CSV table of C-alpha atoms in Angstrom, one decimal:
chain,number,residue,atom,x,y,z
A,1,UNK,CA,26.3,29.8,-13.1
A,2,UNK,CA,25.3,28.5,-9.2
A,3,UNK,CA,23.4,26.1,-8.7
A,4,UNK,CA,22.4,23.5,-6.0
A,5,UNK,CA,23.1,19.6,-6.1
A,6,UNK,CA,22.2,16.8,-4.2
A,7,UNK,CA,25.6,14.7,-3.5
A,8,UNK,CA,26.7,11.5,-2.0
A,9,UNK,CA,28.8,13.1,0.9
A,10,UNK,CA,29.9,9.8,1.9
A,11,UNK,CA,28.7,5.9,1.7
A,12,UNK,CA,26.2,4.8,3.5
A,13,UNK,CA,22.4,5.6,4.1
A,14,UNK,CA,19.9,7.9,3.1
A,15,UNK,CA,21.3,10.3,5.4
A,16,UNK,CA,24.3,10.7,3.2
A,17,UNK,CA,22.6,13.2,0.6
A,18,UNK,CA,23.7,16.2,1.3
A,19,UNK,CA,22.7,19.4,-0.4
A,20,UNK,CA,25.8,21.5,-1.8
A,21,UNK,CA,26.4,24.7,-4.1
A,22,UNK,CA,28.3,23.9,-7.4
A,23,UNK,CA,29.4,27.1,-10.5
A,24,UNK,CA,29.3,25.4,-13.6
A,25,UNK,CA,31.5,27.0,-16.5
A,26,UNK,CA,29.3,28.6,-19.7
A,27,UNK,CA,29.1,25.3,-22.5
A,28,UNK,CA,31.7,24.9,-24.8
A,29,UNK,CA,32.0,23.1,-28.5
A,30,UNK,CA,29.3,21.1,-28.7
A,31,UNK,CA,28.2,21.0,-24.7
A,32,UNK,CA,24.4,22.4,-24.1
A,33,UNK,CA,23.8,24.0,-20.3
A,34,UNK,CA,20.4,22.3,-19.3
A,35,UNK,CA,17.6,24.2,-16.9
A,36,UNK,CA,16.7,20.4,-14.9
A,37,UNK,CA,12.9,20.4,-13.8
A,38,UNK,CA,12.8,17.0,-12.9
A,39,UNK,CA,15.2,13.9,-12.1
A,40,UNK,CA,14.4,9.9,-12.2
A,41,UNK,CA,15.4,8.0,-9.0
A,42,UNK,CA,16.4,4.8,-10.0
A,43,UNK,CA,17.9,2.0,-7.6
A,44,UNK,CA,21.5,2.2,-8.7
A,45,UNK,CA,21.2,5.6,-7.7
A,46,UNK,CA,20.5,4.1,-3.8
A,47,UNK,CA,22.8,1.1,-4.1
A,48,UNK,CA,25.8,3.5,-5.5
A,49,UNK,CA,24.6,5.7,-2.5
A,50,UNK,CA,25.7,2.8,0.2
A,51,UNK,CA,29.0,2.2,-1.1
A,52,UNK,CA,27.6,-0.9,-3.7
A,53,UNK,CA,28.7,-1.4,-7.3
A,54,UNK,CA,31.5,-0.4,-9.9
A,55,UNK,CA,30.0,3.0,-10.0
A,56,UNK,CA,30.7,3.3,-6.0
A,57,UNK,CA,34.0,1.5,-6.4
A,58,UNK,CA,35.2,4.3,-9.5
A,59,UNK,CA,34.1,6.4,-6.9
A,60,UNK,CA,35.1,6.5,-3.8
A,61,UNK,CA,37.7,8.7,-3.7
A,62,UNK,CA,36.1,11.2,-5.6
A,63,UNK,CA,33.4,12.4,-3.3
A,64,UNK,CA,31.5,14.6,-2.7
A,65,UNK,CA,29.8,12.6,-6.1
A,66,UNK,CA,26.4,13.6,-7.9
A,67,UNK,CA,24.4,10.9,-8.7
A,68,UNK,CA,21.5,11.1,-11.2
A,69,UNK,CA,21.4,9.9,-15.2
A,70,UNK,CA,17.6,10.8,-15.7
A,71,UNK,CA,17.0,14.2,-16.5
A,72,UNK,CA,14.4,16.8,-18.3
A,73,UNK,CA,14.6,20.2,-18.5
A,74,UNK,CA,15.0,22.9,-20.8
A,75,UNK,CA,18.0,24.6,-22.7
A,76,UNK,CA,19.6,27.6,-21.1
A,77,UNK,CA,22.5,27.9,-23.1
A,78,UNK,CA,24.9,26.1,-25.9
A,79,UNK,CA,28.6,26.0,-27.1
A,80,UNK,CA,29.6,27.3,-30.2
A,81,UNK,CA,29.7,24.0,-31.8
A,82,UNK,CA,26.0,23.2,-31.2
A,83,UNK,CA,23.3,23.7,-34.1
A,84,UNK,CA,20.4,21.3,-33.3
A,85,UNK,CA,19.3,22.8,-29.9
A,86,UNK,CA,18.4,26.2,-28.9
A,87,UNK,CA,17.5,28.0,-26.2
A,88,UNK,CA,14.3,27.3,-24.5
A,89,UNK,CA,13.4,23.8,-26.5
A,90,UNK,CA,12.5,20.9,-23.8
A,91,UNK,CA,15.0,18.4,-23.8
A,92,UNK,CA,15.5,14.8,-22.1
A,93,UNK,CA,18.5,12.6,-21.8
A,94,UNK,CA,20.1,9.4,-20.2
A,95,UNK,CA,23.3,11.0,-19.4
A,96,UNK,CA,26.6,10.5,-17.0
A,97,UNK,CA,26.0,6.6,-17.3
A,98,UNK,CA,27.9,4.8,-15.4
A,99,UNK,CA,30.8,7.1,-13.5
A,100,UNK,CA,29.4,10.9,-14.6
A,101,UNK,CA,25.9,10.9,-12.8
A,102,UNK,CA,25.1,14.5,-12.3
A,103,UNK,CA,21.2,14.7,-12.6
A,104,UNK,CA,20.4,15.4,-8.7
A,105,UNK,CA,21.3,19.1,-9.9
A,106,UNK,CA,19.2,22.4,-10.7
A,107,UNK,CA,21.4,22.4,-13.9
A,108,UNK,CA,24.0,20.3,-15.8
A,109,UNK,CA,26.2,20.3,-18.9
A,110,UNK,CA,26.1,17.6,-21.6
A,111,UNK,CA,26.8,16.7,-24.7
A,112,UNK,CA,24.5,18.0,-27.5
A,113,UNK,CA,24.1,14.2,-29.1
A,114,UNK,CA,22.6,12.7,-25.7
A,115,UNK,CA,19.7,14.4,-26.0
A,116,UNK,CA,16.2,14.3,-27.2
A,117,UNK,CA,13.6,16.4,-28.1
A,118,UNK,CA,10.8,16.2,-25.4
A,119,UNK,CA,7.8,15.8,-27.7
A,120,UNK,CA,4.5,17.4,-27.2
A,121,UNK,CA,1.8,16.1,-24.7
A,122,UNK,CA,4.8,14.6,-22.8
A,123,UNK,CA,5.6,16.5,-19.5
A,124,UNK,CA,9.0,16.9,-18.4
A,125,UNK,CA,8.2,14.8,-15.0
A,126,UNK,CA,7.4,11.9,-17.8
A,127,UNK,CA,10.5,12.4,-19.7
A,128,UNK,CA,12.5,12.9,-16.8
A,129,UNK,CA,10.9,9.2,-15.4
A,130,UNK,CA,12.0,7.2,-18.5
A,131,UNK,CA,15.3,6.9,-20.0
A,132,UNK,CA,17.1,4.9,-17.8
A,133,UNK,CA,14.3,2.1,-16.7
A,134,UNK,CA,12.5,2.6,-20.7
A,135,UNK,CA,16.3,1.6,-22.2
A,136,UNK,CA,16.8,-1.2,-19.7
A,137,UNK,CA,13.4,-2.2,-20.4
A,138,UNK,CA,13.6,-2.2,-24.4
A,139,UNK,CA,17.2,-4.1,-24.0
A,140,UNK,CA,16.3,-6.8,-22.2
A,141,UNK,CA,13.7,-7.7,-24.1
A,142,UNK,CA,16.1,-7.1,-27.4
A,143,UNK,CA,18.6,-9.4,-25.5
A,144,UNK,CA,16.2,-11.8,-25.3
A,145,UNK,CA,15.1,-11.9,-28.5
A,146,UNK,CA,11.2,-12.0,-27.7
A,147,UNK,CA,9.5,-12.6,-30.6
A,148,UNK,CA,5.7,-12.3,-31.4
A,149,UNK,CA,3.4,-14.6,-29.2
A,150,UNK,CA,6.2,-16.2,-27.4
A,151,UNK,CA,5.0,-16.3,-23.4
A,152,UNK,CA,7.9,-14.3,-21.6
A,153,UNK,CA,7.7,-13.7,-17.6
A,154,UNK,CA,8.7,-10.6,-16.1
A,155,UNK,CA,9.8,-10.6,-12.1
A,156,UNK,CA,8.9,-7.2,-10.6
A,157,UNK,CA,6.3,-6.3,-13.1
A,158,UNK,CA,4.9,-2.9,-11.4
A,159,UNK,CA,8.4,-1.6,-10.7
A,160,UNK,CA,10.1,1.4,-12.8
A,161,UNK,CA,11.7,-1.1,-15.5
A,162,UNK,CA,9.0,-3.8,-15.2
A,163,UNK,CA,6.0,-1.8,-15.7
A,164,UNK,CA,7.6,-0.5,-19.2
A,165,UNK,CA,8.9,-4.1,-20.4
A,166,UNK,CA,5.6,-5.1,-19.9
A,167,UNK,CA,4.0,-2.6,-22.3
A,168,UNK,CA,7.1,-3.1,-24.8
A,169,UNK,CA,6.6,-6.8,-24.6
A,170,UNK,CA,2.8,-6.8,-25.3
A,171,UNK,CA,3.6,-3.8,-28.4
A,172,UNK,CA,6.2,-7.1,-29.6
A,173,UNK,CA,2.9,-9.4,-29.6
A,174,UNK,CA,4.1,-11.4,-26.9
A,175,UNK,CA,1.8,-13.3,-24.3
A,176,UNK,CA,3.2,-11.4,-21.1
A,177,UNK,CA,3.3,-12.7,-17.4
A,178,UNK,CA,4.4,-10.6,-14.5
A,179,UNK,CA,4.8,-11.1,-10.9
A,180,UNK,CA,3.9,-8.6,-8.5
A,181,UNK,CA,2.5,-8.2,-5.2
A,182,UNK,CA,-1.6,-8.7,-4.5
A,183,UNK,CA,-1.7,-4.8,-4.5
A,184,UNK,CA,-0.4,-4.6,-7.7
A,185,UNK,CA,-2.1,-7.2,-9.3
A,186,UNK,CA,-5.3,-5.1,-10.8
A,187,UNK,CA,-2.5,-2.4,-12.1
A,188,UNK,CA,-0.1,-4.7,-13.6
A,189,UNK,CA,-3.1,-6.4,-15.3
A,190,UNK,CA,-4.1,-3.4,-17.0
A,191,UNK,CA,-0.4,-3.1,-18.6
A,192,UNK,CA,-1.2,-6.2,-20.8
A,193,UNK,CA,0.1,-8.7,-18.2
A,194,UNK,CA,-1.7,-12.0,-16.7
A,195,UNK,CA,-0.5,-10.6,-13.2
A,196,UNK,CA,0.9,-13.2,-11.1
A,197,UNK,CA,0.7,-12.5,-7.4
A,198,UNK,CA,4.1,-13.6,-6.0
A,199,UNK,CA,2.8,-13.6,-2.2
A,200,UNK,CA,0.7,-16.6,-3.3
A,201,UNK,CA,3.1,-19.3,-3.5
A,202,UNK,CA,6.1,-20.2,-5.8
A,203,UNK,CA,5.6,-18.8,-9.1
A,204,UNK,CA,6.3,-22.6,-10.9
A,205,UNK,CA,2.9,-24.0,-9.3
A,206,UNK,CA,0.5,-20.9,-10.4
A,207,UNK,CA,1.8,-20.6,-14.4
A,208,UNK,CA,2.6,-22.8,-17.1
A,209,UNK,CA,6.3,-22.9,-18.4
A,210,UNK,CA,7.2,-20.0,-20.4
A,211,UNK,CA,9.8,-19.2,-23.4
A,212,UNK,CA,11.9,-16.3,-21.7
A,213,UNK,CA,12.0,-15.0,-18.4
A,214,UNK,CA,13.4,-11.2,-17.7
A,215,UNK,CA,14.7,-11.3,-14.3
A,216,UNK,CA,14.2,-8.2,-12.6
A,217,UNK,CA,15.0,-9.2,-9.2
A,218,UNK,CA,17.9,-11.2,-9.0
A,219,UNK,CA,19.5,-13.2,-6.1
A,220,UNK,CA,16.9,-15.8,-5.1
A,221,UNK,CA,13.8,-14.5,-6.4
A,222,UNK,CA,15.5,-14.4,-9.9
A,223,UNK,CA,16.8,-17.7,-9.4
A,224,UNK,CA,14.0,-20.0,-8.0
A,225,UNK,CA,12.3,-18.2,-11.0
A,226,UNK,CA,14.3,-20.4,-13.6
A,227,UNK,CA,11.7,-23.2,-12.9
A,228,UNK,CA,9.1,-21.4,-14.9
A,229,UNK,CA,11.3,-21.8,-17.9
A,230,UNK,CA,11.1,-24.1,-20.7
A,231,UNK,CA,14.0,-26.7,-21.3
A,232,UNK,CA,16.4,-24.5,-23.4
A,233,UNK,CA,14.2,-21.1,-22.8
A,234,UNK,CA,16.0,-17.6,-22.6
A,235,UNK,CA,16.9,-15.5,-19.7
A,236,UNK,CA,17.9,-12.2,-19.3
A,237,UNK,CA,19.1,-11.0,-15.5
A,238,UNK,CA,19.2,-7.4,-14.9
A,239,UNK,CA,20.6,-6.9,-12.0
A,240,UNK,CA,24.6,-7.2,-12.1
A,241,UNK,CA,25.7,-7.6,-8.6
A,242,UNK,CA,23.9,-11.4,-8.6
A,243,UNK,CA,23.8,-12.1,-12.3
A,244,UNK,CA,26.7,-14.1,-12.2
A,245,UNK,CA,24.8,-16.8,-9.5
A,246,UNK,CA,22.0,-16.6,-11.5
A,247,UNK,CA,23.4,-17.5,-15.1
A,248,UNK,CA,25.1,-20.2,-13.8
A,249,UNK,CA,22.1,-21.6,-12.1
A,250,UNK,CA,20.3,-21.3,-15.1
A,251,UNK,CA,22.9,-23.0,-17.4
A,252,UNK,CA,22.8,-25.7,-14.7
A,253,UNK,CA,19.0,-25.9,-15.8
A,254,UNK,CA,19.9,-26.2,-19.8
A,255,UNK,CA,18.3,-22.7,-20.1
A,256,UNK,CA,20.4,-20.0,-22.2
A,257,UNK,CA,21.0,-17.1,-19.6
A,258,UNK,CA,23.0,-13.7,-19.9
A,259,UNK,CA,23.7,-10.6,-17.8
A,260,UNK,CA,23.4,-7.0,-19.3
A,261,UNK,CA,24.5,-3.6,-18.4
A,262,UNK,CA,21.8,-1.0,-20.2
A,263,UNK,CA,24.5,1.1,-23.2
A,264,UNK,CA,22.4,4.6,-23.4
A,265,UNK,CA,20.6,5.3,-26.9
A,266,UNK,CA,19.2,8.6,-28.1
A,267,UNK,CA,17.4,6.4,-30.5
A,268,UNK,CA,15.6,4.0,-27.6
A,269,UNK,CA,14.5,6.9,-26.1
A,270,UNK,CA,13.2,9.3,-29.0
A,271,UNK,CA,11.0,6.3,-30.1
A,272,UNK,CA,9.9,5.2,-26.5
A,273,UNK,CA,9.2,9.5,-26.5
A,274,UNK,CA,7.0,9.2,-29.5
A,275,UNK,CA,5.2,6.1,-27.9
A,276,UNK,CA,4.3,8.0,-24.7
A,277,UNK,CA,3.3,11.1,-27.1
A,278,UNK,CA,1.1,8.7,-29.1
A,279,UNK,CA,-0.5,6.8,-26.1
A,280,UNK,CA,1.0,3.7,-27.0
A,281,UNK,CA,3.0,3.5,-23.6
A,282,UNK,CA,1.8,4.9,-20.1
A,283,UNK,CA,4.8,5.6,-17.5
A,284,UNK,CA,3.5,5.5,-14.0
A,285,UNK,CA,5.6,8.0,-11.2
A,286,UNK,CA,4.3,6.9,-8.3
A,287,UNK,CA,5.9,10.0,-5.8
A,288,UNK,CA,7.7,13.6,-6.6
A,289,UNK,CA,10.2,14.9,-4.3
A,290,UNK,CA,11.9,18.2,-4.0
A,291,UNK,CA,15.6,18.3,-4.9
A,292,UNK,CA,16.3,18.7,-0.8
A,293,UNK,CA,14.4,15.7,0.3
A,294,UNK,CA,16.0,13.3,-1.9
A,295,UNK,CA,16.9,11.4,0.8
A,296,UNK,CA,13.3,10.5,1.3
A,297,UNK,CA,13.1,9.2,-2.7
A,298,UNK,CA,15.9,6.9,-1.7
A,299,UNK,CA,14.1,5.3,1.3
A,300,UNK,CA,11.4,5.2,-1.4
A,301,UNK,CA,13.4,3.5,-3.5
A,302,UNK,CA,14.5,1.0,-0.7
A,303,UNK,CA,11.3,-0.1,0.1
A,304,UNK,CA,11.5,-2.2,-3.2
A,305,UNK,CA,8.1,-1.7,-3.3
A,306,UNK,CA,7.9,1.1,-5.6
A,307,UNK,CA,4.9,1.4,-8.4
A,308,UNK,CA,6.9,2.6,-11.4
A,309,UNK,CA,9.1,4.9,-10.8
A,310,UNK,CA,10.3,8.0,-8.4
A,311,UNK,CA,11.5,11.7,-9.4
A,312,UNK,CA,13.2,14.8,-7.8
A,313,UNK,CA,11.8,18.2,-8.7
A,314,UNK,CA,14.3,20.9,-8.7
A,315,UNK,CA,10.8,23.7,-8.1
A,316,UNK,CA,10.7,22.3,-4.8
């Protein structure tokens, strides 16, 4: 079957994203061909894009390269092997993660056991939106071991992965802090947060000391951040390329500090699924592009001002 992809055509900006034609084969074993409505955005997707992290390094010589590991859509076809999916059901996935990618793409073929069932009262745009930032999200805080009505801080709190580790936080019975900007302050409250405004001054003079912190932001945001932490507090940095000047900052500090790299689980996301399905958790997309203006979602993206999260729709 044709199809149409969005593809890094080389390193470097927005600009870069270049629409292309692509036949994939008919699925075999236990592969399942997937119809994609919608695609998540996520910023690895724009840093991979200019040449920045292992994915981009794995890479490079492979280009033209399909990025995208959010994806929703429904089943058009399955291998021989498959018996839990058929055609037609709505399906969701976190897949490609890290060097595969493929999601900027009007179809795709993956493995039957990265999938979910999309549940009802979910749309695909929503299911689309939340594996990759729900997961990162629900394992940092499991990294961190919060525990029930310990005070944990969380840098970027109205950004794709922040606005749902607030909600899992608060489900976890912690007391939740996040820092955002003064626009975001009203929506970031309404997540369960006390919302911090980060444009008001150093976090360390507006809040008092907290158990964990969950460092969205890295580099010197993440870093000057460490002074909100109790002697011998927890933190968790997300993002990998400064994790490494963080944690040692923070050991520096006495404080117990680790990196992650989000691990895809079906599981995570069928329960985060049945959370949105149930009310109990709200994802926010803040813009939908078409498939051919993905370029545009990047700059999006860049801004680093992004309320929740970003997709591509393949219906144009």
């Amino acid at each position: 079957m044709t199809c149409q992809q969005l593809a890094i055509s080389a390193f470097g900006d927005a600009n870069c994203l270049k629409l292309q034609s692509a036949t994939l084969s008919a699925p075999q074993g236990d592969q399942v061909l997937v119809a994609i409505a919608f695609a998540g955005v996520n910023p690895i997707d724009a840093k991979t894009r200019a040449g920045l992290g292992w994915a981009a390094q794995q890479n490079k010589d492979k280009l033209p390269w399909v990025p995208g590991y959010d994806m929703a859509g429904t089943v058009l076809a399955v291998g021989e092997d498959v018996t839990q999916w058929t055609i037609g059901q709505r399906v969701c996935g976190f897949i490609g993660f890290p060097l595969d990618g493929g999601a900027y793409s009007e179809q795709i073929l993956v493995e039957a056991s990265s999938l979910s069932e999309v549940p009802d009262g979910v749309s695909l745009e929503q299911a689309a939106a939340l594996p990759l930032a729900g997961q990162t999200a629900w394992q940092a805080l499991e990294k961190a071991s919060v525990k029930p009505k310990e005070r944990v801080l969380i840098l970027a709190g109205a950004g794709g992965v922040g606005h749902l580790a607030v909600q899992l936080a608060y489900a976890k019975g912690a007391e939740v802090l996040a820092s955002c900007s003064a626009e975001n302050l009203a929506f970031v409250a309404g997540l369960g947060a006390e919302a911090v405004n980060y444009q008001a001054g150093d976090l360390k003079t507006q809040i008092q000391p907290v158990d964990v912190l969950i460092d969205l932001v890295g580099g010197d945001v993440g870093i000057a951040a460490l002074a909100c932490v109790k002697p011998g507090g927890r933190v968790v940095t997300v993002p990998t390329i400064t994790a490494e000047a963080v944690n040692a900052s923070a050991k520096v500090a006495g404080l117990h500090a680790q990196g992650m790299l989000v691990s895809p689980s079906v599981t995570q996301n069928e329960h985060m699924l049945a959370m949105l399905a149930k009310g109990e958790l709200r994802i926010h997309i803040a813009a939908q592009f078409p498939l051919q203006q993905g370029a545009d979602a990047h700059r999006q993206i860049e801004t680093g001002r992004t309320r929740g999260k970003v997709v591509l729709s393949m219906k144009g």
